[in-house]
Every structure is written in structure tokens, then in C-alpha cells.
Tab-separated table of C-alpha atoms in Angstrom:
chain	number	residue	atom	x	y	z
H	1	UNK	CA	95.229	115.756	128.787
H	2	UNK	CA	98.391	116.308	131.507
H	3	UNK	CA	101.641	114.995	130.803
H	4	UNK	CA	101.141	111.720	132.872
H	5	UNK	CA	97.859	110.910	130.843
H	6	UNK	CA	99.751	111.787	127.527
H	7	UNK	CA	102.556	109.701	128.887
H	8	UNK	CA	99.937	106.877	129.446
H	9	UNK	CA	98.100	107.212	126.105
H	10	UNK	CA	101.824	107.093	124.100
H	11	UNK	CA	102.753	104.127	125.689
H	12	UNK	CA	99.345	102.276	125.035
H	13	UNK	CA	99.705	103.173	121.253
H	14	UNK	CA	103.213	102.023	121.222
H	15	UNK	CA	102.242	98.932	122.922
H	16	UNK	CA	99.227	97.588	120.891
H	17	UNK	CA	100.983	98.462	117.848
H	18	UNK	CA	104.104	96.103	118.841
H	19	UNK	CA	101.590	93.673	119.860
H	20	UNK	CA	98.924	94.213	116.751
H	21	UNK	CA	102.196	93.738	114.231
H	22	UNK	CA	103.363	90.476	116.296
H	23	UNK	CA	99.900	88.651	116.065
H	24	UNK	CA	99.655	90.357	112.736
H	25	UNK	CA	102.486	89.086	111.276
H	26	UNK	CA	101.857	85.289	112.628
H	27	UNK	CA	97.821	85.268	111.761
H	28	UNK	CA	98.447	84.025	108.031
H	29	UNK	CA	99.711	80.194	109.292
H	30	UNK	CA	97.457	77.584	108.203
H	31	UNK	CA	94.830	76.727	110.476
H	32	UNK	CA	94.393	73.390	108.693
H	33	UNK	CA	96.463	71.610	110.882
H	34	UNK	CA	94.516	72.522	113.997
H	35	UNK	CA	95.036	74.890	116.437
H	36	UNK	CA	97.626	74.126	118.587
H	37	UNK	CA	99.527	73.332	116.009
H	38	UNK	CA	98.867	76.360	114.029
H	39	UNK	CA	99.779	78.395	117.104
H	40	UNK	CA	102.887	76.465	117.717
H	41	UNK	CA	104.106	77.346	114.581
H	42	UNK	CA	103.423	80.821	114.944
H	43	UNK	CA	105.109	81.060	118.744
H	44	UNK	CA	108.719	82.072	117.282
H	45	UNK	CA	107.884	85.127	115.889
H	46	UNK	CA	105.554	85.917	119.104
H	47	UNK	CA	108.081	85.042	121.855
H	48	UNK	CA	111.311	84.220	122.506
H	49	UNK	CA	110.771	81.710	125.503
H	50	UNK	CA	110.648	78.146	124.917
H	51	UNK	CA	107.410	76.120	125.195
H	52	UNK	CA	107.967	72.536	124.360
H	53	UNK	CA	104.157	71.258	124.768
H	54	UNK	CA	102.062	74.423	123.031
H	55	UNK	CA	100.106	72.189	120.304
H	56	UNK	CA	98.966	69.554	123.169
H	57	UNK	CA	98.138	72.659	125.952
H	58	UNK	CA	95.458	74.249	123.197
H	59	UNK	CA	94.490	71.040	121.696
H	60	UNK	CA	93.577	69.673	124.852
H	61	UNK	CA	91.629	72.732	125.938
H	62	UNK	CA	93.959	73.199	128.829
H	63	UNK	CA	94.832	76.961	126.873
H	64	UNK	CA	90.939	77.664	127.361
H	65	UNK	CA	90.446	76.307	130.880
H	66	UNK	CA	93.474	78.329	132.458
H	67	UNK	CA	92.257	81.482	130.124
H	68	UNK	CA	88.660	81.382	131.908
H	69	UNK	CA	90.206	80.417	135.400
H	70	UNK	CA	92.514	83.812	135.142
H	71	UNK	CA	89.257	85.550	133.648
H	72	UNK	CA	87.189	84.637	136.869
H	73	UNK	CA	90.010	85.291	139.374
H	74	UNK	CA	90.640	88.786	137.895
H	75	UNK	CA	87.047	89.599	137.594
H	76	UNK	CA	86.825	90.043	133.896
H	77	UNK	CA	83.995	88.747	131.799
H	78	UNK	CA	86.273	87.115	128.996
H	79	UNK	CA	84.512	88.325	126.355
H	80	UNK	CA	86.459	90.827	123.935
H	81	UNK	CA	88.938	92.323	123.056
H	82	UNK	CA	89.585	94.569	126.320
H	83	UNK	CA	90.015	91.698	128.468
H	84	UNK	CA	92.282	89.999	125.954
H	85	UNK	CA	94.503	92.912	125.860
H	86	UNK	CA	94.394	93.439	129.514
H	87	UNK	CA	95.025	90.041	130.076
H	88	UNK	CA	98.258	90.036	128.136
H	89	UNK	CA	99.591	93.416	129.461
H	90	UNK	CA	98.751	91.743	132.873
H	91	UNK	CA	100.827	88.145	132.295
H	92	UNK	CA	104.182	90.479	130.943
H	93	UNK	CA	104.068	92.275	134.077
H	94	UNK	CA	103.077	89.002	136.091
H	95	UNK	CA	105.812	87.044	134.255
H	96	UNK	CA	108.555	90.293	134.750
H	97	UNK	CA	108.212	90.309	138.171
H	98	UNK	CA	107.415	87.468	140.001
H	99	UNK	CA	104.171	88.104	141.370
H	100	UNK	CA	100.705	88.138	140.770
H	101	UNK	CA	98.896	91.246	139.965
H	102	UNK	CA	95.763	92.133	142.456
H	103	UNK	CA	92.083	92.334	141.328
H	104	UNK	CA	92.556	96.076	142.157
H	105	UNK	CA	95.115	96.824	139.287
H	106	UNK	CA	93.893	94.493	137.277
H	107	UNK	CA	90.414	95.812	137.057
H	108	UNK	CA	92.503	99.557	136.692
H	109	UNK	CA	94.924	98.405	133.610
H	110	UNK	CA	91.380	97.030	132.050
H	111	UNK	CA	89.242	100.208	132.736
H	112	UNK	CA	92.784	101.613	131.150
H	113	UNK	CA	92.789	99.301	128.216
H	114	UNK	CA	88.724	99.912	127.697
H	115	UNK	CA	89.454	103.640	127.409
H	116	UNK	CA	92.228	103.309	125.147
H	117	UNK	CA	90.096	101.033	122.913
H	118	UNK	CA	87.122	103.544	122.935
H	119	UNK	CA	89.280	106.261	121.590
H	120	UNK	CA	90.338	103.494	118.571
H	121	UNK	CA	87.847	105.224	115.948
H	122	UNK	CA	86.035	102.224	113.993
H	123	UNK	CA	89.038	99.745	114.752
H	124	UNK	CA	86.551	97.330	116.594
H	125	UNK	CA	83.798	97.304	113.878
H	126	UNK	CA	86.356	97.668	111.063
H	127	UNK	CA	87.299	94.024	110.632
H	128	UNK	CA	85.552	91.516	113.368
H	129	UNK	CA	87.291	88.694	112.005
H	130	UNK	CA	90.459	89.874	112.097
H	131	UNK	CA	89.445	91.304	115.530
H	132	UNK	CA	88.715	88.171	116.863
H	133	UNK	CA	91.702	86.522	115.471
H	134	UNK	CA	93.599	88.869	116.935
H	135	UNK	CA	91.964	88.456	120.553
H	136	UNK	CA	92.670	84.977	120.037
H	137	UNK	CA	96.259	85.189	119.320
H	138	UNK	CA	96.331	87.454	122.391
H	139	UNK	CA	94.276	84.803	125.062
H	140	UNK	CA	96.832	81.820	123.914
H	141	UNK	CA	100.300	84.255	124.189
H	142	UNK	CA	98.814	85.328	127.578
H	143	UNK	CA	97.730	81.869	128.782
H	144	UNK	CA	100.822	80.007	127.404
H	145	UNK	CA	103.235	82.972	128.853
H	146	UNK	CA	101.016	82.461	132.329
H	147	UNK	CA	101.507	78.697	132.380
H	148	UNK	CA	105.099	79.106	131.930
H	149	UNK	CA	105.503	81.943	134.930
H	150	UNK	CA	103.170	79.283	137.410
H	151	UNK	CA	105.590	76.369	136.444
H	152	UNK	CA	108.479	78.120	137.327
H	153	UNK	CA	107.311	80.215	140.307
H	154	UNK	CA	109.927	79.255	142.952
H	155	UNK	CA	112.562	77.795	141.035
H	156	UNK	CA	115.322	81.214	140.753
H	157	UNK	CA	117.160	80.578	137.930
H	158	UNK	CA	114.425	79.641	136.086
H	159	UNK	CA	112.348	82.503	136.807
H	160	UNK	CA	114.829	85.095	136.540
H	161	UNK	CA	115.686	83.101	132.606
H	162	UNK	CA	111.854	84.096	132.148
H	163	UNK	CA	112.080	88.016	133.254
H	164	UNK	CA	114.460	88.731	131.411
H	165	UNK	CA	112.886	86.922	128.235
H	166	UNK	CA	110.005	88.528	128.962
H	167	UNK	CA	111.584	92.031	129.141
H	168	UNK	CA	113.286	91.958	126.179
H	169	UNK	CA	110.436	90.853	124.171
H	170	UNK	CA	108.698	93.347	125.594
H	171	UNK	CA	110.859	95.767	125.065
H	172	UNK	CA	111.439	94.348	121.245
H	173	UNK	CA	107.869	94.679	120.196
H	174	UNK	CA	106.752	97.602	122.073
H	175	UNK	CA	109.479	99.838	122.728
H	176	UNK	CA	108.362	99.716	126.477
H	177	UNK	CA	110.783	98.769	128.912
H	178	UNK	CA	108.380	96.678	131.985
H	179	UNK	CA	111.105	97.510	134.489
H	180	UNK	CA	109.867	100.992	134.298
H	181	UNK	CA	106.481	100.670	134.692
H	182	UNK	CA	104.301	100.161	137.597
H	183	UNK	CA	100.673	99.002	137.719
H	184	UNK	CA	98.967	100.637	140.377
H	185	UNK	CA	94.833	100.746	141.318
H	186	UNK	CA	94.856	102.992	137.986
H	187	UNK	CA	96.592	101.005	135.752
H	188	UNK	CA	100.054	101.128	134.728
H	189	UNK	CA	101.812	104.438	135.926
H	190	UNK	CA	105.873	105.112	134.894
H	191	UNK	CA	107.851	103.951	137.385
H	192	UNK	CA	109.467	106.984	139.616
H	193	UNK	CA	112.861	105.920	138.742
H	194	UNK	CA	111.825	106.042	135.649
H	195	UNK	CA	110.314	109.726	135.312
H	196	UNK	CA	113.714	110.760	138.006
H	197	UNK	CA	115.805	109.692	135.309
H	198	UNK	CA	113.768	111.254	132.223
H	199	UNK	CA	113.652	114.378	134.195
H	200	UNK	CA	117.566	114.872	135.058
């Protein structure tokens, strides 16, 4: 493994941690109430942007139909864990910058994500419920967070009050700093700035 790759392989580890203690953390909310509302009770402690509608957008299956819309435009079959993961990698770096990713680097940052999964010894067959509540937690932060970045597409203050929530929560539950990572036809690469500066 070179440096880049090890680079690559850190950050991935530091990443779904971040994001495996968030939706961890939240998973235990009663269900009872439905849903959306279960999920809308969880959002604090998943992100810091403000989503005044979350119960009605996953009640109404609006969560779902913008999940397999995104799904179908990026070329992923929808259908575990992977794409989840990709999908919510994809949305932070979406909502960061103001622009959509292309089916090229998203298909690398899920070829990316598949490998990093592979290497997870037992982790998919160790608990499939939890698995799948986990990929769960990860389609409705990634379609909620997506929503959010189309309504405000255009509007400046808005979307730059969005980046920077984004970053920091990023940043917060990862340790990974978006503004220094690119995502290329291989997935997400360190920024140049970024390995300039670690190298001086």
C-alpha cells in the first residue's frame, strides 16, 4: 500500500467511524411514533442544519422517492450498504461545494467505498439488523441533506450558511476537513493544497 492509498484507507476509517457513532448514537429513538418522526427526533445529534419539515418528507415517501431518483441518476443499484455510504460521502461533498458530483466520481468514491467495506472483516454479516438500520439512517441524512442543497442552489447566502454547516459537521464527526479533499474518477483524492501544506 503507497502513502496515497494509506492516506485514502485512514481517512475512510476515520470517516465511517464518525459516521457509524452518529447513526449509532441516534438508532435507540423509538420507532413507535413512525418514522419521520423517529428520524426527526434523532436529526440534532446527526446534523447541525435546520430542517423544519423532516417527519412529513419521510412520512410522505418523498425521503424514498428522491433516494431512488439520486440512486438512478448516479448509476447505483440502491441496494446496501455501499451505495448508502457512497451516497452520503457524495451529498457532503455535493452540499460543500455547490455542485453536483458526475457519474464518473461517483461510480469511483463507490468502487472506493465497496473496497473499503470488503476489507471490514465480518462487519456486514455481524449484525444485519443493525446493518440495515444503519444504511437507513444513512439514505434519510443523505436524502434530507440533498433536499436541503437543491432548495437552496442559487440563493448565496443561503448556500454558503449550508457549506459551512456542512463542513463543520463534517469535520466534527469525522475529523476530515471536505475543503481538502477532492473527488476525482477514483474517488476522493487529498486535495494538493492540502498534501503542499502537510508536506512544508
Amino acid at each position: 500500500m503507497d502513502a496515497g492509498e494509506h492516506d485514502q484507507q485512514a481517512f475512510l476509517e476515520a470517516y465511517n467511524a464518525g459516521m457509524q457513532s452518529v447513526a449509532g448514537s441516534t438508532s435507540s429513538a423509538s420507532a413507535d411514533k413512525g418514522e419521520g418522526a423517529a428520524f426527526s427526533a434523532q436529526w440534532p445529534g446527526l446534523s447541525s442544519v435546520r430542517i423544519g419539515d423532516l417527519s412529513q418528507f419521510v412520512d410522505s415517501g418523498d425521503a424514498d422517492a428522491w433516494l431512488q431518483a439520486r440512486y438512478r441518476a448516479l448509476g447505483y443499484p440502491g441496494t446496501d450498504i455501499v451505495d448508502a455510504n457512497a451516497l452520503l460521502f457524495l451529498v457532503h461533498w455535493e452540499a460543500f461545494h455547490g455542485v453536483r458530483a458526475t457519474r464518473s466520481q461517483a461510480a469511483g468514491l463507490r468502487e472506493q467505498m465497496a473496497a473499503h467495506w470488503a476489507r471490514q472483516e465480518g462487519a456486514q454479516a455481524a449484525d444485519e439488523q443493525a446493518l440495515a438500520n444503519r444504511q437507513r439512517i444513512y439514505e434519510l441524512v443523505a436524502a434530507a441533506l440533498g433536499r436541503e442543497a437543491d432548495r437552496v442552489q442559487g440563493q448565496t447566502g443561503a448556500q454558503a450558511a449550508l457549506s459551512q454547516a456542512i463542513r463543520q459537521d463534517f469535520q466534527r464527526q469525522t475529523g476530515n476537513d471536505l475543503a481538502t479533499i477532492e473527488l476525482t474518477g477514483a474517488g476522493f483524492q487529498a486535495s494538493q493544497d492540502a498534501v503542499s501544506q502537510g508536506g512544508s
